[in-house]
Coordinates of C-alpha atoms and ligand atoms in Angstrom, one line a residue:
X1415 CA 9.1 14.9 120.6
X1416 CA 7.6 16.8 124.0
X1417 CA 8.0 19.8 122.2
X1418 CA 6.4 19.1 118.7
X1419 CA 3.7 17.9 120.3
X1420 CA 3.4 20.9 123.0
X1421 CA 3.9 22.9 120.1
X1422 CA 1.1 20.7 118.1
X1423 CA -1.4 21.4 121.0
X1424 CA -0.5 25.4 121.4
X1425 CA -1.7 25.5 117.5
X1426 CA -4.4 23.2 118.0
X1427 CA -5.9 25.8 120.9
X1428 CA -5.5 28.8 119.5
X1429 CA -7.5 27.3 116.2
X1430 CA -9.8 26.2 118.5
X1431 CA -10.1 29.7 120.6
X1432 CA -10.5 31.3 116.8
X1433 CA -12.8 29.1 116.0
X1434 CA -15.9 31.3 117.7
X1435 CA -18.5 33.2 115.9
X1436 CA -16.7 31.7 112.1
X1437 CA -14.0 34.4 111.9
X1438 CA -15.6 37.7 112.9
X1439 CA -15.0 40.2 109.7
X1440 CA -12.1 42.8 110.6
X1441 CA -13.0 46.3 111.4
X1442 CA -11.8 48.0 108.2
X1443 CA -9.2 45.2 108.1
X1444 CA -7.6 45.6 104.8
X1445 CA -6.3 49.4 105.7
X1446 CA -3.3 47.2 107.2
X1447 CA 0.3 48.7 106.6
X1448 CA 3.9 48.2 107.4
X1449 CA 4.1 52.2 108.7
X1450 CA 2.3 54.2 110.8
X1451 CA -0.4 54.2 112.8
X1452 CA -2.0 51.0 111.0
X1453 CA 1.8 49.3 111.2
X1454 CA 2.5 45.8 112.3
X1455 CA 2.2 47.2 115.9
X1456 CA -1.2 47.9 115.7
X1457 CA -2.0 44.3 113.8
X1458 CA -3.5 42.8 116.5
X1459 CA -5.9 44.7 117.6
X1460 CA -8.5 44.2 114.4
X1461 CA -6.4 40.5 113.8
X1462 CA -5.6 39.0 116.9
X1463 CA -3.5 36.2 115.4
X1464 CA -0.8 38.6 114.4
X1465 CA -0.7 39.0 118.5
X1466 CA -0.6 35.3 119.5
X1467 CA 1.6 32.5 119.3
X1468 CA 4.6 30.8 116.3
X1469 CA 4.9 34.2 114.5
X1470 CA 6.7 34.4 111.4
X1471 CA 9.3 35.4 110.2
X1472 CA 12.1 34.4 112.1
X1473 CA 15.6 34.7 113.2
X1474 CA 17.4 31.5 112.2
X1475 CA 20.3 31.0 114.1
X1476 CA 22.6 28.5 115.3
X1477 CA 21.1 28.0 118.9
X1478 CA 17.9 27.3 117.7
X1479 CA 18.8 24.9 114.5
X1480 CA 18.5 21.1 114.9
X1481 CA 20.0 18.8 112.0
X1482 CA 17.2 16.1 110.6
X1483 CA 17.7 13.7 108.5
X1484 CA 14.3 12.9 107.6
X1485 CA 13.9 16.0 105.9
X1486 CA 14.2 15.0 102.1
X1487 CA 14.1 17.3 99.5
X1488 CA 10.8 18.1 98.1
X1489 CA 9.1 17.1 94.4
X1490 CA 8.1 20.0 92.4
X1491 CA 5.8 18.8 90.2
X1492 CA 4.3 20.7 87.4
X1493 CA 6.5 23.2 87.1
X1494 CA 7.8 23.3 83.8
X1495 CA 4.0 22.5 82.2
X1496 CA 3.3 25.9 83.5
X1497 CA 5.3 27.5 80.4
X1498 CA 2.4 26.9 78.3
X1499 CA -0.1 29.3 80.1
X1500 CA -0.5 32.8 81.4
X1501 CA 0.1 34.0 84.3
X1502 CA -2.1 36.8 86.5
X1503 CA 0.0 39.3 88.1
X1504 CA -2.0 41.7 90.7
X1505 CA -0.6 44.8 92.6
X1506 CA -2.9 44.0 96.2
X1507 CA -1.6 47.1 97.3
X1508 CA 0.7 45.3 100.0
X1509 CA 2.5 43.6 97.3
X1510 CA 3.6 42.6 93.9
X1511 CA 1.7 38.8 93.0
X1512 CA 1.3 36.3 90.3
X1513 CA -0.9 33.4 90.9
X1514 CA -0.2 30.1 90.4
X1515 CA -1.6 27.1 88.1
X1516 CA -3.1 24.3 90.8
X1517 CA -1.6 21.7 88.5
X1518 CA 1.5 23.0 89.9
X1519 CA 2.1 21.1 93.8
X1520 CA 5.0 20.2 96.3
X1521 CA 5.2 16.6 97.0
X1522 CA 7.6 15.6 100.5
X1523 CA 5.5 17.3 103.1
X1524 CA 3.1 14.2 103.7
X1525 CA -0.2 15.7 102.2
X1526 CA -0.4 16.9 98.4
X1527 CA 0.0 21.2 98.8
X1528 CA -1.4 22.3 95.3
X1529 CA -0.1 26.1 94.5
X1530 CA -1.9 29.2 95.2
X1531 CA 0.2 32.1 94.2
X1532 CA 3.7 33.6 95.0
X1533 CA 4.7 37.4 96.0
X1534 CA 7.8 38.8 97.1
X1535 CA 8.8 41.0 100.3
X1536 CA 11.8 44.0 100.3
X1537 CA 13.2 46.9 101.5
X1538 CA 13.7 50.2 99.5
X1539 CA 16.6 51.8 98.2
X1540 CA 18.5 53.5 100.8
X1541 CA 18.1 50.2 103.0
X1542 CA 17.9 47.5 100.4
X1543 CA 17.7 44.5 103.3
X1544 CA 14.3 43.4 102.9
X1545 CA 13.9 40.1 103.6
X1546 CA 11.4 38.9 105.9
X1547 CA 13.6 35.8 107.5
X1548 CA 17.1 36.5 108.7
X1549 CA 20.0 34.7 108.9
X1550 CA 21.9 35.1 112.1
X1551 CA 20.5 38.7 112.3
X1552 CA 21.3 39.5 109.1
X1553 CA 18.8 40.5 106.3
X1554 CA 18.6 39.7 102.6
X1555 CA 17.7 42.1 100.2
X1556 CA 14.3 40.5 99.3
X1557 CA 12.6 37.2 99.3
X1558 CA 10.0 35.5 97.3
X1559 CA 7.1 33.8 98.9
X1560 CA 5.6 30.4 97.0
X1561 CA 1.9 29.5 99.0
X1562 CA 0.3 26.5 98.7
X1563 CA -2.4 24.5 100.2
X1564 CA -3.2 21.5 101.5
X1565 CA -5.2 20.0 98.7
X1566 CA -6.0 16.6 100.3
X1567 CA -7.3 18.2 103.3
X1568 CA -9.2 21.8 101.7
X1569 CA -10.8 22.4 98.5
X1570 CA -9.1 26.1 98.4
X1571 CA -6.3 28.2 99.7
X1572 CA -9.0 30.4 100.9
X1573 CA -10.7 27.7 102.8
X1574 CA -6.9 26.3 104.0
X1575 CA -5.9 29.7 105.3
X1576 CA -6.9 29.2 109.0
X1577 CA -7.0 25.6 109.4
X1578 CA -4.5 23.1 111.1
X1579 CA -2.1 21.9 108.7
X1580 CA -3.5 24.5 106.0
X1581 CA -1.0 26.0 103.8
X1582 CA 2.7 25.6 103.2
X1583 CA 4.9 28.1 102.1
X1584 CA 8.4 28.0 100.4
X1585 CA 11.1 31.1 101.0
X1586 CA 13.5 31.9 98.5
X1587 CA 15.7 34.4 99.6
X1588 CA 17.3 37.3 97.0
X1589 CA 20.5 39.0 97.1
X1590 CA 22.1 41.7 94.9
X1591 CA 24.5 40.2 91.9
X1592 CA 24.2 39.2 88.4
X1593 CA 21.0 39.5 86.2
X1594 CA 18.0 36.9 86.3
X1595 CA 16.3 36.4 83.7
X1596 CA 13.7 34.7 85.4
X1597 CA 13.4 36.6 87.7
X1598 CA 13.1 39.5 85.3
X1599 CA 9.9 37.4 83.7
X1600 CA 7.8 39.3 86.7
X1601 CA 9.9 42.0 87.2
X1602 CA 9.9 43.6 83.3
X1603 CA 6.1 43.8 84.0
X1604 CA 5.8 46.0 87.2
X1605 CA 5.4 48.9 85.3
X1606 CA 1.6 47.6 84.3
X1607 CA 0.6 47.1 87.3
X1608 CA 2.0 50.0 89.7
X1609 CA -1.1 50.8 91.0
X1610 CA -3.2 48.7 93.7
X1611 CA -5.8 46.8 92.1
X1612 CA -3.9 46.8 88.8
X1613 CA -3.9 43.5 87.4
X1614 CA -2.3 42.4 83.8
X1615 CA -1.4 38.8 82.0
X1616 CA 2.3 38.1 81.5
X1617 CA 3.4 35.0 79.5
X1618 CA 3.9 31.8 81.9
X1619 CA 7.2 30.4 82.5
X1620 CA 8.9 27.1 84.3
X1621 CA 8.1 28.8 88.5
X1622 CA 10.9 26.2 88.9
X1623 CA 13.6 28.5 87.9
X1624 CA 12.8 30.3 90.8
X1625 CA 14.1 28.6 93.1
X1626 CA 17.6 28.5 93.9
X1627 CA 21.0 26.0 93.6
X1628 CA 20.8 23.1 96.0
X1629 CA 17.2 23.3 97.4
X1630 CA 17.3 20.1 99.2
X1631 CA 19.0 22.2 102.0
X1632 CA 16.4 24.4 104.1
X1633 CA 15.2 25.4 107.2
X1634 CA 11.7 23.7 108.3
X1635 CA 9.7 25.3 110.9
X1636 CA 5.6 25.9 111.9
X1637 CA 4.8 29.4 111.9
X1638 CA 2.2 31.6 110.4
X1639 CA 1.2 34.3 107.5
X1640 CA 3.7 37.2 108.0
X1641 CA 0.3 39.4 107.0
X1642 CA -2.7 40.1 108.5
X1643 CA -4.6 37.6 109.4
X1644 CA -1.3 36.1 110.9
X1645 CA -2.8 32.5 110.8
X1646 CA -0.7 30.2 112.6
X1647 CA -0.8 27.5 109.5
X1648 CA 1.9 27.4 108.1
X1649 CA 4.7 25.2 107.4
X1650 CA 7.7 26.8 106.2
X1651 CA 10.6 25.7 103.9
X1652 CA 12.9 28.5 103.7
X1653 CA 15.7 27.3 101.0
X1654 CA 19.6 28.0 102.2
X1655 CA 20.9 29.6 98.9
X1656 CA 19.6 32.7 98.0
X1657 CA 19.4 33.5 94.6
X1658 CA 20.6 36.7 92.8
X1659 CA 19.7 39.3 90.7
X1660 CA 21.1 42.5 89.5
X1661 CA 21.1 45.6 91.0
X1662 CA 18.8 47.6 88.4
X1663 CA 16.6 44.5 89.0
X1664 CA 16.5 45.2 92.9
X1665 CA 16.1 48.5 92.1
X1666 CA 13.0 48.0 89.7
X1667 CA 11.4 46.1 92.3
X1668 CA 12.0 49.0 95.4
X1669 CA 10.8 51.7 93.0
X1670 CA 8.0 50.4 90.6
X1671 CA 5.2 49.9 92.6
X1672 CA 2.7 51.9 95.2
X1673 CA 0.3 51.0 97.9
X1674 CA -2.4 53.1 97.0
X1675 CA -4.6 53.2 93.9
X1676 CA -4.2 55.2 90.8
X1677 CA -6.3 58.1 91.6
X1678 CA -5.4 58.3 94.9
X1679 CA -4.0 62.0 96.3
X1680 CA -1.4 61.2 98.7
X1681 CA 0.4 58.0 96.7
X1682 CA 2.2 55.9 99.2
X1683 CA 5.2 53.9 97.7
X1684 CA 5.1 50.0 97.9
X1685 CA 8.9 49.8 100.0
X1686 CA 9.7 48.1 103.4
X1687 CA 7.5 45.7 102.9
X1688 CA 8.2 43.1 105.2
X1689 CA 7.4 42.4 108.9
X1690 CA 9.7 42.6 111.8
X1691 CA 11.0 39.2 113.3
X1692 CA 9.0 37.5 115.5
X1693 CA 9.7 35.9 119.0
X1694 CA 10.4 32.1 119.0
X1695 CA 10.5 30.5 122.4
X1696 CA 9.6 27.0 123.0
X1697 CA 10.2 26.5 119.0
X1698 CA 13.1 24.1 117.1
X1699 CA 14.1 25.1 113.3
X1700 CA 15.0 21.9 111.8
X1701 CA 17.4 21.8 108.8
X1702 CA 18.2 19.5 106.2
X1703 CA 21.7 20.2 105.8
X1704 CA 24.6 20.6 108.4
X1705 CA 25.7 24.0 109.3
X1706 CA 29.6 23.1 108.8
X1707 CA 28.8 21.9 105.2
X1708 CA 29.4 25.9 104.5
Ligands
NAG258 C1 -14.2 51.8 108.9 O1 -13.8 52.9 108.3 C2 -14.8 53.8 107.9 C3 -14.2 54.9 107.0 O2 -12.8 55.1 107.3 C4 -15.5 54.3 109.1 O3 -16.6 55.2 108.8 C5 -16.1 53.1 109.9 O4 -16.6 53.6 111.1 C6 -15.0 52.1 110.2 N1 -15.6 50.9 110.8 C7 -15.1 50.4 111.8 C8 -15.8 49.1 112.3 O5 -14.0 50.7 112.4
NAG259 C1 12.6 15.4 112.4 O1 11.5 16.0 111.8 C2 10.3 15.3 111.9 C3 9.2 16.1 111.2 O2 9.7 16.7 110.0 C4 9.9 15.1 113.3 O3 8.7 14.4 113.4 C5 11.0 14.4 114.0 O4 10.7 14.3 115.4 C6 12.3 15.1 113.9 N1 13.4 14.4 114.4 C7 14.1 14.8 115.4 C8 15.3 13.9 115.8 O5 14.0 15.9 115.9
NAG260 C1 -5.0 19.9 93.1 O1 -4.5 19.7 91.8 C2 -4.9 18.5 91.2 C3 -4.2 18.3 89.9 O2 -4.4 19.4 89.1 C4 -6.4 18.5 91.0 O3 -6.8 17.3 90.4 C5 -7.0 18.7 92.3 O4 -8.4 18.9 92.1 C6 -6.5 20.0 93.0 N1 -7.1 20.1 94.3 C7 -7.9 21.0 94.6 C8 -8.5 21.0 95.9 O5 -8.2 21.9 93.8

């Protein structure tokens, strides 16, 4: 396709255009926030991926979906085995993370992705629409974010991050309704770790009861880390059905958690967590399912 492969060589550029002086370190880089005068605007200026080109998150809407039947739905293998050991849930201080076993990996995407860790994205109380991806302009409340890497190409997610075909990430999008218990398995522990840097084991737990009913029907695209850096490395899987959870649930998650550290004198909640959508010119989405199936 003309366009995959423009598409291929925009990606291909910029990595080479990055690829100067191996990554120069950010000026005071990891002061990044969603508000203010270090908000998503201002990005670019110490990460200048976050200014260039196949941005996520997206808009997905009818004009710009393409039905393809070679998308097949994806293995999740070693999900289940993760039950039997501990998880490490981190506040970064942009949000709310557990990292994940690299036993656990996606198989369908043409390389092996091993797992790397999963975080979630959402809005706050007043406005509980969230979600980084829309639907046809409209928000979810929250969405969870599994990353993984390409572990036949890179040794590490670290090392993956900013090259071509380096990490792969699967979207899970949340709405309000009934209670989730597995959900609640990360959420019942906020409270230990409200504070960046705070870091605490919880028991593991099968990841795949994340993920929601039907996930052989997504949306497939090439974008990039909706954080700073921005790396353009992306391949994204973001599943049709969301999933639900209940509204003291949502609520836990929009109130629990703050940006800044414990001792800090001017706290700044963790809400609105989740970046603006991006432009997507010159881009298909494909999807695995089609739209009238609804
Ligand atoms: C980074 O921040 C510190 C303190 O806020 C400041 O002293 C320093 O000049 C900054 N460095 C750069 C490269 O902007
Ligand atoms: C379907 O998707 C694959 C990659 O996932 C792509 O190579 C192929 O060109 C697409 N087919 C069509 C008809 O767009
Ligand atoms: C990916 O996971 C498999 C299975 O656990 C492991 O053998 C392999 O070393 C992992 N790859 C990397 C790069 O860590």
């Amino acid at each position: 396709m003309p366009l995959r492969s423009l598409h291929a060589a925009a990606v291909l550029l910029l990595v080479v255009l990055k690829e100067q002086p191996s990554n120069p370190a950010p000026l005071n880089g990891s002061k990044w926030t969603y508000i203010g005068s270090d908000g998503e605007e201002s990005w670019s200026k110490s990460y200048p991926s976050c200014g260039g080109l196949t941005q996520s998150p997206i808009d997905l809407h009818d004009d710009i979906l393409q039905y393809n039947a070679s998308l097949v739905p994806l293995g999740f293998q070693g999900y289940s085995e993760s039950a039997n050991q501990q998880f490490v849930l981190t506040n970064n201080g942009h949000s709310v993370k557990v990292k994940l076993p690299k036993d656990m990996h996606i198989q369908g995407l043409g390389a092996r992705y091993n797992a790397s860790q999963l975080h979630l994205h959402w809005g706050d109380q007043k406005e509980p629409h969230g979600s980084e991806h829309t639907v046809g302009g409209k928000h979810f409340a929250a969405e969870l974010h599994m990353v993984y890497y390409n572990s036949d190409l890179y040794p590490s997610a670290s090392i993956a991050i900013d090259k071509p075909e380096g990490l792969a990430v699967l979207a899970v999008f949340i709405e309000m309704g009934s209670f989730n218990p597995s959900y609640d398995k990360i959420f019942s522990h906020l409270e230990d770790v409200k504070y960046k840097g705070q870091e605490v084991s919880i028991p593991g737990f099968s990841i795949e009861e994340l993920l929601p009913k039907r996930p052989e029907e997504y949306y497939r695209y090439q974008g990039s880390l909706t954080t700073p850096p921005c790396y353009p490395t992306v391949l994204w899987t973001v599943f049709r059905n969301p999933v639900e959870i209940s509204q003291q649930q949502l609520m836990d998650l929009e109130t629990a958690l703050y940006c800044t550290r414990v001792d800090d004198p001017s706290p700044r909640e963790m809400i609105n967590n989740f970046r603006q959508v991006q432009k997507f010119e010159e881009r298909l989405v494909y999807v695995s399912f089609r739209s009238e199936e609804k």
